[in-house]
Short mmCIF file of C-alpha atoms and ligand atoms in Angstrom, two decimals:
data_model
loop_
_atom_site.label_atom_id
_atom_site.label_comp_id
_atom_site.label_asym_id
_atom_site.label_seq_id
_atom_site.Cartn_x
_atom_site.Cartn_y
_atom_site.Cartn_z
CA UNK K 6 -16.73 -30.18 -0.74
CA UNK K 7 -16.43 -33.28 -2.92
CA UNK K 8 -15.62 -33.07 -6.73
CA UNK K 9 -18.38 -33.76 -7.92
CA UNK K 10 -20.09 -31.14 -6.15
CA UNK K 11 -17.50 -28.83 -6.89
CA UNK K 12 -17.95 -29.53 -10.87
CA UNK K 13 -21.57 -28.82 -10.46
CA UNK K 14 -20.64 -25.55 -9.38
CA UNK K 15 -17.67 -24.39 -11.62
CA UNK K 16 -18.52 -22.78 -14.93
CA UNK K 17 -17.71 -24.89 -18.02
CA UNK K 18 -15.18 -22.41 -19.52
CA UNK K 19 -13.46 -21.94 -15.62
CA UNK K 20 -13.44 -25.71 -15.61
CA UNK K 21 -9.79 -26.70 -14.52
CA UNK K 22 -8.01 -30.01 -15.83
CA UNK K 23 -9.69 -32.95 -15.02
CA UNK K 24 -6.71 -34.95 -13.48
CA UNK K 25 -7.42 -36.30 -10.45
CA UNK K 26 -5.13 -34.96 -8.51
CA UNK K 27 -2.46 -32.05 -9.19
CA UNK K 28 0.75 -32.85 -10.44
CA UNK K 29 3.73 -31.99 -8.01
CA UNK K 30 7.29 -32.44 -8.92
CA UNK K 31 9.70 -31.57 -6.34
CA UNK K 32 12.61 -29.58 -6.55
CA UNK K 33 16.06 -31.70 -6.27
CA UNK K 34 17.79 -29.56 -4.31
CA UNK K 35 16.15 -27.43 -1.60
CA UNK K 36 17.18 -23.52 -1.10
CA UNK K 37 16.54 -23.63 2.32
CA UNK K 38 19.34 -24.10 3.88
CA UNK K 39 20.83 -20.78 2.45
CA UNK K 40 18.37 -18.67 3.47
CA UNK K 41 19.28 -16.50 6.65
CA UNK K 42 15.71 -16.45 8.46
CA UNK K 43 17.12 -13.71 10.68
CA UNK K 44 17.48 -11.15 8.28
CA UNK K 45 14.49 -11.64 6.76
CA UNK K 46 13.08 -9.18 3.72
CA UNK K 47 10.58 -8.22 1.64
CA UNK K 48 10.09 -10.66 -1.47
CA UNK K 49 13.90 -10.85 -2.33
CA UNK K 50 13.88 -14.83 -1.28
CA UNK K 51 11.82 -16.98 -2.76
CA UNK K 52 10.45 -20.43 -2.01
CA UNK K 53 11.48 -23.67 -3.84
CA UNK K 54 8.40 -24.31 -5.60
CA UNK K 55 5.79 -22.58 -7.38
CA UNK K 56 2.26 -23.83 -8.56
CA UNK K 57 1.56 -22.94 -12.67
CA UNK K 58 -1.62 -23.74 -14.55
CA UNK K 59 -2.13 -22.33 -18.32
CA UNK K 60 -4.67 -20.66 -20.38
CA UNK K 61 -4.96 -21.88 -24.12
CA UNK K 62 -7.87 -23.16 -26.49
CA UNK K 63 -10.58 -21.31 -24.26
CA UNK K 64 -9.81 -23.30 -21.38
CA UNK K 65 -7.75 -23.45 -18.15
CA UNK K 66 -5.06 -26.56 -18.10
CA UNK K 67 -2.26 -28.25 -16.95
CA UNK K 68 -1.87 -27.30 -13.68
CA UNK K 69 0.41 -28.22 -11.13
CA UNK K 70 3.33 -27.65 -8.92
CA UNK K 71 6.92 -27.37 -10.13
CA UNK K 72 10.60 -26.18 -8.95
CA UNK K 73 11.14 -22.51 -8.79
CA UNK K 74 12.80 -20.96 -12.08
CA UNK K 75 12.97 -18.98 -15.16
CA UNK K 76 10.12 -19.33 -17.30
CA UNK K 77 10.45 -19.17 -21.11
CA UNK K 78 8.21 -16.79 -22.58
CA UNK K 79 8.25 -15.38 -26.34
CA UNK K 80 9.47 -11.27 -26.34
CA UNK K 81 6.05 -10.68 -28.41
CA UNK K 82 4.04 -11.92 -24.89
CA UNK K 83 1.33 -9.39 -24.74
CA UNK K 84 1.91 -9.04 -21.11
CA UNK K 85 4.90 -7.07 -21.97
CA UNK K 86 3.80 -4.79 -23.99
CA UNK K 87 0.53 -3.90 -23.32
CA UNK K 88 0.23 -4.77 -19.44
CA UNK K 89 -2.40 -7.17 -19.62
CA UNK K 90 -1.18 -8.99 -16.04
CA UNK K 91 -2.99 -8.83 -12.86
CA UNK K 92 -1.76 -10.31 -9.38
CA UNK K 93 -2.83 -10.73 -5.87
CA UNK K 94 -0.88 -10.50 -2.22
CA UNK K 95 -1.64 -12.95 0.50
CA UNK K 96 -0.09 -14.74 3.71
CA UNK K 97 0.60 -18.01 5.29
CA UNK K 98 1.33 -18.44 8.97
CA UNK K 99 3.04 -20.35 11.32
CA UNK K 100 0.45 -20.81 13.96
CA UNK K 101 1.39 -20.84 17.56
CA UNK K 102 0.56 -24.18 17.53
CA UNK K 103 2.54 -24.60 14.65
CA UNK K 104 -0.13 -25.43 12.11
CA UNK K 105 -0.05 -23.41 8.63
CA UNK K 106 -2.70 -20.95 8.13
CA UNK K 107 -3.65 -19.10 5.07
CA UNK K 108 -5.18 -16.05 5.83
CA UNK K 109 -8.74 -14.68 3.96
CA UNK K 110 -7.39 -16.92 0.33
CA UNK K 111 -11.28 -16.73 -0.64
CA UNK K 112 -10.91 -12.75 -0.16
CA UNK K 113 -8.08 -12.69 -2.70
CA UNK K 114 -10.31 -14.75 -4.95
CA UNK K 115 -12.72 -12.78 -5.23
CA UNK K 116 -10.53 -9.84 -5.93
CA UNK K 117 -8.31 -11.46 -8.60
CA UNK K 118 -11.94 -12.07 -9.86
CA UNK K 119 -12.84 -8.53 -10.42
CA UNK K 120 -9.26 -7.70 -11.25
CA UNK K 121 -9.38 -10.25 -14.60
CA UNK K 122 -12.59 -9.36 -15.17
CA UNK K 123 -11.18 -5.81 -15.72
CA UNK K 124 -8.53 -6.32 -17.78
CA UNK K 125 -10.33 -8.89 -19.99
CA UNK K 126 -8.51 -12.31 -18.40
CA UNK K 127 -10.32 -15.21 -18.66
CA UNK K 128 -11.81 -16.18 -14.89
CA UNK K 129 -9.52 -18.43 -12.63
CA UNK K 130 -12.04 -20.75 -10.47
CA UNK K 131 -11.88 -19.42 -6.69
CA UNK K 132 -11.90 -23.13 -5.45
CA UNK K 133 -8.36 -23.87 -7.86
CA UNK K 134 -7.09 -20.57 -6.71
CA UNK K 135 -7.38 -21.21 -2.97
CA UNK K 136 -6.64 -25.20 -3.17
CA UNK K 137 -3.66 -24.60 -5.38
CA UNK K 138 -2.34 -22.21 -2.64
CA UNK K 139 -2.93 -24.52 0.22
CA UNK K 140 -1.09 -27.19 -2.15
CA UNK K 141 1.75 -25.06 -2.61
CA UNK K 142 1.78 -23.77 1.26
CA UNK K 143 1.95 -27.54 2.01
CA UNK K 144 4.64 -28.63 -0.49
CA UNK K 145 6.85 -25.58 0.90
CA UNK K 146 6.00 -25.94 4.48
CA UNK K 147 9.44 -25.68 6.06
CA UNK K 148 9.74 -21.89 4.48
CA UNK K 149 7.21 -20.41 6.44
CA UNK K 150 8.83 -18.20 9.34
CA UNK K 151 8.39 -19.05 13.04
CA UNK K 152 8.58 -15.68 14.11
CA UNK K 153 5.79 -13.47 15.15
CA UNK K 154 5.93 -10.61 12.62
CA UNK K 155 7.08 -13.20 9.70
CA UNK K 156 5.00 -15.34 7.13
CA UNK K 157 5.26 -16.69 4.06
CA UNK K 158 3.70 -14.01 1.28
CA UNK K 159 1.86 -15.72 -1.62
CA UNK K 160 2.00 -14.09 -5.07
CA UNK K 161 -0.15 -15.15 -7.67
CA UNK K 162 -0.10 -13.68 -10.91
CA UNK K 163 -1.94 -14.09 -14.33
CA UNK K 164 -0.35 -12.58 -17.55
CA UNK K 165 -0.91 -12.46 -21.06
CA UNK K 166 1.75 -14.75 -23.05
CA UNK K 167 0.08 -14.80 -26.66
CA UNK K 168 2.91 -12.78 -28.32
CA UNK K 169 1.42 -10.19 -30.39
CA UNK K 170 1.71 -7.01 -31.26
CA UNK K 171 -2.07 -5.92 -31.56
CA UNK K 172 -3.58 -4.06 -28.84
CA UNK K 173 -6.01 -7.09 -28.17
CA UNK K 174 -6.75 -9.42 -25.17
CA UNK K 175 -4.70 -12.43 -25.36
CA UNK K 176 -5.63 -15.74 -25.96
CA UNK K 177 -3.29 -17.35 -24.14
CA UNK K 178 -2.07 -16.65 -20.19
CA UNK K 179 0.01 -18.49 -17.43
CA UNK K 180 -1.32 -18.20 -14.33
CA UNK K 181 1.65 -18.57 -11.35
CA UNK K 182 1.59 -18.57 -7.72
CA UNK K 183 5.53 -18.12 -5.81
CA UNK K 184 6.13 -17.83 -2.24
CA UNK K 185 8.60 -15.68 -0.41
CA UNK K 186 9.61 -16.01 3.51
CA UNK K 187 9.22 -12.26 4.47
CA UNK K 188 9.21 -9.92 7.49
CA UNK K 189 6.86 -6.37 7.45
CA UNK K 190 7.11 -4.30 4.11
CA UNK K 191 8.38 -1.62 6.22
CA UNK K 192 11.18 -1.44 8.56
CA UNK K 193 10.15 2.24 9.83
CA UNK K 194 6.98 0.00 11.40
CA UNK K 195 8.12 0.98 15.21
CA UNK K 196 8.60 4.14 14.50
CA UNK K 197 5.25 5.49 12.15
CA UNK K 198 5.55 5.32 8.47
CA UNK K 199 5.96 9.44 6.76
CA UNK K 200 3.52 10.49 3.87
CA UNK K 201 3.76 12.88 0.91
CA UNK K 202 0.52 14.08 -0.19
CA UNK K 203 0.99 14.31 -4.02
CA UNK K 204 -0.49 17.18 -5.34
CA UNK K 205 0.15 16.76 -9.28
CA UNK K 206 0.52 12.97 -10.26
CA UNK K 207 -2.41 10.73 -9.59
CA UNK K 208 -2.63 7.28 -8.93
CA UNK K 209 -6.08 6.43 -10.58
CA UNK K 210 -9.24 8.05 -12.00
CA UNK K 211 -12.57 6.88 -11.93
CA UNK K 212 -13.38 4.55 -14.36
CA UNK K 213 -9.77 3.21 -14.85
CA UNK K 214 -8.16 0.49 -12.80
CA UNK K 215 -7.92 1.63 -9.68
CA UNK K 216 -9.33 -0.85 -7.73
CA UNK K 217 -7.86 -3.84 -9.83
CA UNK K 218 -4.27 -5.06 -8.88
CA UNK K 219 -2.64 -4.98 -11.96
CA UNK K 220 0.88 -3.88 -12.23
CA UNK K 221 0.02 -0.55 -13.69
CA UNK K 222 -1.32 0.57 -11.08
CA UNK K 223 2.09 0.46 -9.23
CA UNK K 224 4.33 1.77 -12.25
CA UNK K 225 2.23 4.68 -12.30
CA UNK K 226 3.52 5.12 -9.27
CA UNK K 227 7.04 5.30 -9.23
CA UNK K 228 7.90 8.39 -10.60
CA UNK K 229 5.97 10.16 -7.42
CA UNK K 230 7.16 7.92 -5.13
CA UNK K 231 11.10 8.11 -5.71
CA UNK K 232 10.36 12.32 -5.82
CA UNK K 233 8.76 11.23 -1.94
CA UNK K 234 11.81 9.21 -1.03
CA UNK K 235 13.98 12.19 -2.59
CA UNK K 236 12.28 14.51 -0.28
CA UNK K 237 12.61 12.05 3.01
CA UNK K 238 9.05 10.29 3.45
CA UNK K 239 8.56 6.53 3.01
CA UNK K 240 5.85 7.11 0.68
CA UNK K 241 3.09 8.78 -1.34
CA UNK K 242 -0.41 9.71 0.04
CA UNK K 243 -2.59 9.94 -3.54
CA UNK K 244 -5.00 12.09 -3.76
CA UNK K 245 -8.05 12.51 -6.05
CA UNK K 246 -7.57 12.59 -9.90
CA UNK K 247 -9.88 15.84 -10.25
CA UNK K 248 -9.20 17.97 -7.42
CA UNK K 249 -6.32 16.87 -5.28
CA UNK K 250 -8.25 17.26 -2.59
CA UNK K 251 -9.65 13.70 -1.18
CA UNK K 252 -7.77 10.80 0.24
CA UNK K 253 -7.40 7.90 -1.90
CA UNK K 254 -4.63 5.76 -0.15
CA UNK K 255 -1.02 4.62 0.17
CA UNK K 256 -0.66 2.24 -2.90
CA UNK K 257 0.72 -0.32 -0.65
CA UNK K 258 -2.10 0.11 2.02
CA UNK K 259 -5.19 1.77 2.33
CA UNK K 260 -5.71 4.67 4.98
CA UNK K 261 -7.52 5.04 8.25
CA UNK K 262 -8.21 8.71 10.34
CA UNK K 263 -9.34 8.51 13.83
CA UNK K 264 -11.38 11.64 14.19
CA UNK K 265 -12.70 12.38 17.03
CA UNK K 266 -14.01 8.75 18.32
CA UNK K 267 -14.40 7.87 14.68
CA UNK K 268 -12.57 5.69 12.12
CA UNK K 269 -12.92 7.27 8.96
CA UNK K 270 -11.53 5.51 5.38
CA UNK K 271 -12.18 6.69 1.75
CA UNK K 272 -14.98 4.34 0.35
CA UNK K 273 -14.36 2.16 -2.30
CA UNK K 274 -15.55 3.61 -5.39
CA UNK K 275 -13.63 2.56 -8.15
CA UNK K 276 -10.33 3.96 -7.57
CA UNK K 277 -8.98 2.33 -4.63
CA UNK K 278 -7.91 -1.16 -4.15
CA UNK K 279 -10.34 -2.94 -2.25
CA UNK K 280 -8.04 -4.21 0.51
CA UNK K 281 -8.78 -7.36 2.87
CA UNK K 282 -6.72 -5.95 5.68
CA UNK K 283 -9.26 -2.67 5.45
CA UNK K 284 -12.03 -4.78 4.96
CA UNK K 285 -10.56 -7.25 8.17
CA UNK K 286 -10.09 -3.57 10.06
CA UNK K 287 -13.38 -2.73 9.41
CA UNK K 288 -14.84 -5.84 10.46
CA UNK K 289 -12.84 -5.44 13.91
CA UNK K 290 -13.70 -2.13 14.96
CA UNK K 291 -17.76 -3.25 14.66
CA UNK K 292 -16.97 -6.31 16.62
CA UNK K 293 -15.02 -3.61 19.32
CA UNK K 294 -18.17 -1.30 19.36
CA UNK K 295 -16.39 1.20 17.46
CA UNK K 296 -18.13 4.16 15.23
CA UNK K 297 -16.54 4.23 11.52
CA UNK K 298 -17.21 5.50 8.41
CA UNK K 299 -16.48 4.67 4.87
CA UNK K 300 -16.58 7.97 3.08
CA UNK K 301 -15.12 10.74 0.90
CA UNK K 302 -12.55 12.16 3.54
CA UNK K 303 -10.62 15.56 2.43
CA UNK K 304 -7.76 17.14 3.28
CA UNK K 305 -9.13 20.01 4.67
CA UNK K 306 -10.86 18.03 6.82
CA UNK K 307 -7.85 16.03 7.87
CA UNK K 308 -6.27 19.43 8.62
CA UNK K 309 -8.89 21.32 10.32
CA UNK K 310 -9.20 18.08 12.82
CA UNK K 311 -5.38 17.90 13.54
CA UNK K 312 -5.53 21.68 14.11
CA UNK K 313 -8.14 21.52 17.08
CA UNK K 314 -6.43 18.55 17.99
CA UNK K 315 -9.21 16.03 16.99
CA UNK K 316 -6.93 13.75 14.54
CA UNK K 317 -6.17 11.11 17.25
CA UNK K 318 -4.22 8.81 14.91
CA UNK K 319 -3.19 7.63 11.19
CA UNK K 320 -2.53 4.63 10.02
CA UNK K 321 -2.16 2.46 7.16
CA UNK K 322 -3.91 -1.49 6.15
CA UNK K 323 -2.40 -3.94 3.87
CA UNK K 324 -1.30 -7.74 3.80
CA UNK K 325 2.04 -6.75 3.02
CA UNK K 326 2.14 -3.72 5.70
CA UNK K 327 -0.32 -5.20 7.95
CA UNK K 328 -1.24 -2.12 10.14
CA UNK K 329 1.11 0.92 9.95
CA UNK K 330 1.09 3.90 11.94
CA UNK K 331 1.33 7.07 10.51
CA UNK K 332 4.13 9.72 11.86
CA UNK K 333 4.16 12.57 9.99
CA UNK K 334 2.12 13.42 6.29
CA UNK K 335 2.64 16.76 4.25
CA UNK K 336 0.87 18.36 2.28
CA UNK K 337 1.78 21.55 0.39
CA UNK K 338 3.26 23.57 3.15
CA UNK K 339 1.89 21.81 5.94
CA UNK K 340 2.71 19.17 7.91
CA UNK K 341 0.76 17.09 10.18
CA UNK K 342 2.98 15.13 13.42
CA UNK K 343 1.28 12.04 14.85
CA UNK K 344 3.31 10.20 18.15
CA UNK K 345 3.22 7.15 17.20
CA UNK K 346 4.34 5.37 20.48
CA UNK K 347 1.49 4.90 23.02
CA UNK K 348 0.67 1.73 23.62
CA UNK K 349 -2.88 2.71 23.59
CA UNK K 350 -3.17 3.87 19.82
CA UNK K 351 -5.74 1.49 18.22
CA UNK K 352 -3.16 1.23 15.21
CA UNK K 353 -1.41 -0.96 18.19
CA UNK K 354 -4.49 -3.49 19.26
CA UNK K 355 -5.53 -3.91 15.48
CA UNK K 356 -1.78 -4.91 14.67
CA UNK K 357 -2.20 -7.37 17.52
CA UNK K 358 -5.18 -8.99 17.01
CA UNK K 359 -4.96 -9.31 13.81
CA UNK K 360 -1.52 -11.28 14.13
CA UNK K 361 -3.18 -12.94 16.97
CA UNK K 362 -6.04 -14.19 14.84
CA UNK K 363 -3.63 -14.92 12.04
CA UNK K 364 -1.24 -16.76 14.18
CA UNK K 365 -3.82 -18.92 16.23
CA UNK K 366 -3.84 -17.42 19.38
CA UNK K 367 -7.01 -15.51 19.22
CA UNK K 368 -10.29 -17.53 18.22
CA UNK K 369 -10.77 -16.97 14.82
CA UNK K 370 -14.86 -16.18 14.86
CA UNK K 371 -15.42 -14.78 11.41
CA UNK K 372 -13.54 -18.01 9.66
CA UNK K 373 -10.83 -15.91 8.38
CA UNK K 374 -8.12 -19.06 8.44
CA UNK K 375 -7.60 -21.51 6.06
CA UNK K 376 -5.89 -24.34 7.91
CA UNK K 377 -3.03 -26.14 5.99
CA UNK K 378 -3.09 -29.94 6.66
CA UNK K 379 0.24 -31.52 6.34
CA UNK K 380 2.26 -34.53 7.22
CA UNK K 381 5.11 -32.93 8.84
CA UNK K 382 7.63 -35.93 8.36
CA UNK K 383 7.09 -35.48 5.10
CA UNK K 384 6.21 -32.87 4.09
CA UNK K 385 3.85 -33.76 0.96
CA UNK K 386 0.02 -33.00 1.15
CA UNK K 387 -1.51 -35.48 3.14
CA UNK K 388 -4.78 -35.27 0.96
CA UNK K 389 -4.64 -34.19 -2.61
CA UNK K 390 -7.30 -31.53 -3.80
CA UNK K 391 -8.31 -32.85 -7.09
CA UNK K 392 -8.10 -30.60 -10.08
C1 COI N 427 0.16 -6.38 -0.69
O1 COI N 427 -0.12 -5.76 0.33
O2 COI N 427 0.07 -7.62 -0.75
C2 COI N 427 0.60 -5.69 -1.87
O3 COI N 427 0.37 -6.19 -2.93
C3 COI N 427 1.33 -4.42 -1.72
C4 COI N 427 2.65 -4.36 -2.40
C5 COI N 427 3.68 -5.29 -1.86
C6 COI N 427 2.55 -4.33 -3.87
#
């Protein structure tokens, strides 16, 4: 789209910085070299740039692409106090061909959208969210992994910095975006991922922020979670906030039942995250002629159709955890067993064609990619998306 279509369509107050073209200055010294790309983990590595833009004066500015580091940022930052932060979790692959994708950017968008929107941050522009990404991908190209399984995760977060000590929406914010070469969030992948239902803690109640991805969301959750590790499962299955009774999700991941021939998930209502993977899952199982339902799914129902032997298979949806089978949940007294190692569990042909898709070796009919042009001798964007 050319700029001056794309300023017809951006809100004055989302308008970003006028410069015509975004500001990159390189690292001196790349981190690459030191990074062992065969023990790959989760977000402990990151890359050697990161994209920042600011929030002051009513207005998005300044942004651009700088080295890696420490940012300076006054004790009083709102942010800190009163968790006004939100952030988003996406991927970048090495294609088989060995062209960069981004996968579903305009998906995060639209959720960091509703996720500001919630927690009173001033609206980023989807088009600056998913160029700056694909500017950043670029810059860092030789971090993203080769191997299947790998990518390069994208975290972009927006925080409050006006340091204050009202309980007030800030007027100022930094909006970042950092990279990290990772492998799957969980190593227990092969081998089915083991779920506490929580029966006391919740996660999120309607009307609160469940579905936004604010860090809040996940400190809530830490308390329950260790008590899960503590007890030997990987990690917590919430439940309702009134009645402990229907599925939520995983916190990392959303949830999917196969009963019977159908693919059941909890609908999103308010207290879930709205995930892409479950919304890519979704999408899949309609193109595979598949029956699924998005609706209020309880545990008595989970346990009646595992005790007549209709709960075919469990398994979780997230960028981070991609698809992961389910091996064993509890709840109360009870506990559910799921084999996770037939080849013919659907948990098995999702995780594949999604990767395929993701990795360019499947068509990609719905447009899910966002291709990453680059000049590989270089390694600088080959066209500049003007900002
Ligand atoms: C993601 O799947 O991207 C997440 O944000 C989950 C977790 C790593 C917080």
């Amino acid at each position: 789209m050319a700029y001056s279509q794309q300023l017809l369509r951006i809100p004055i107050n989302r308008l970003p910085v006028p410069n015509p073209a975004l500001p990159i200055t390189l690292c001196q010294r790349s981190r690459l070299s030191g990074v062992d790309f065969d023990h790959l983990g989760f977000g402990d590595v990151f890359s050697d740039h990161m994209f920042r833009c600011e929030f002051t004066d009513g207005r998005w500015h300044s942004a651009q692409i700088v080295p890696y580091g420490p940012i300076a940022m006054e004790p009083g930052a709102l942010c800190l106090h009163y968790g006004q932060a939100v952030f988003e979790g996406l991927k970048a692959f090495r294609g088989v061909d060995g062209v960069p994708r981004i996968f579903r950017p305009d998906r995060n968008a639209d959720r960091l959208e509703q996720s500001c929107a919630r927690l009173c941050i001033p609206p980023i522009d989807q088009e600056l969210f998913c160029s700056a990404i694909e500017q950043l991908v670029t810059v860092d190209e030789k971090w993203l992994p080769q191997r299947r399984g790998e990518s390069l995760y994208i975290r972009p977060l927006v925080f409050a910095t006006e340091p204050n000590l009202l309980v007030k929406a800030s007027d100022r914010y930094l909006f970042l975006i950092i990279t990290a070469p990772v492998k799957g969030y969980f190593s227990t992948t092969d081998s089915g991922v083991s779920l506490r239902a929580e029966p006391n803690y919740t996660r999120a109640a309607m009307g609160g922020t469940g579905f936004a991805k604010t860090g809040g969301n996940y400190a809530a959750t830490l308390r329950p979670g260790t008590d899960s590790v503590e007890q030997g499962f990987d990690q917590t299955l919430w439940l309702d906030s009134r009645d402990h009774c229907f599925v939520e999700e995983v916190g990392q991941m959303n949830i999917f039942f196969k009963i019977g021939d159908t693919f059941v998930t909890p609908p999103l209502k308010g207290t879930i995250l709205p995930g892409v993977t479950r919304e890519s899952v979704l999408t899949l199982l309609k193109d595979h002629g598949e029956k699924f339902e998005e609706r209020p799914v309880s545990m008595e129902e989970v346990i009646l159709a595992y005790d007549r032997g209709d709960l075919q298979e469990v398994f979780g949806a997230g960028t981070a955890a991609v698809i992961a089978p389910v091996s064993r949940i509890a709840y109360g007294e009870k506990t559910l067993n799921f084999d996770v190692s037939p080849e013919n569990l659907a948990s098995k042909w999702l995780y594949q064609t999604i990767v395929d898709i993701q990795t360019g070796v499947t068509e990609d009919i719905h447009g899910w990619n966002r291709i990453v042009r680059t000049d590989a001798n270089t390694s600088r964007p080959v066209e500049s998306v003007r900002f």
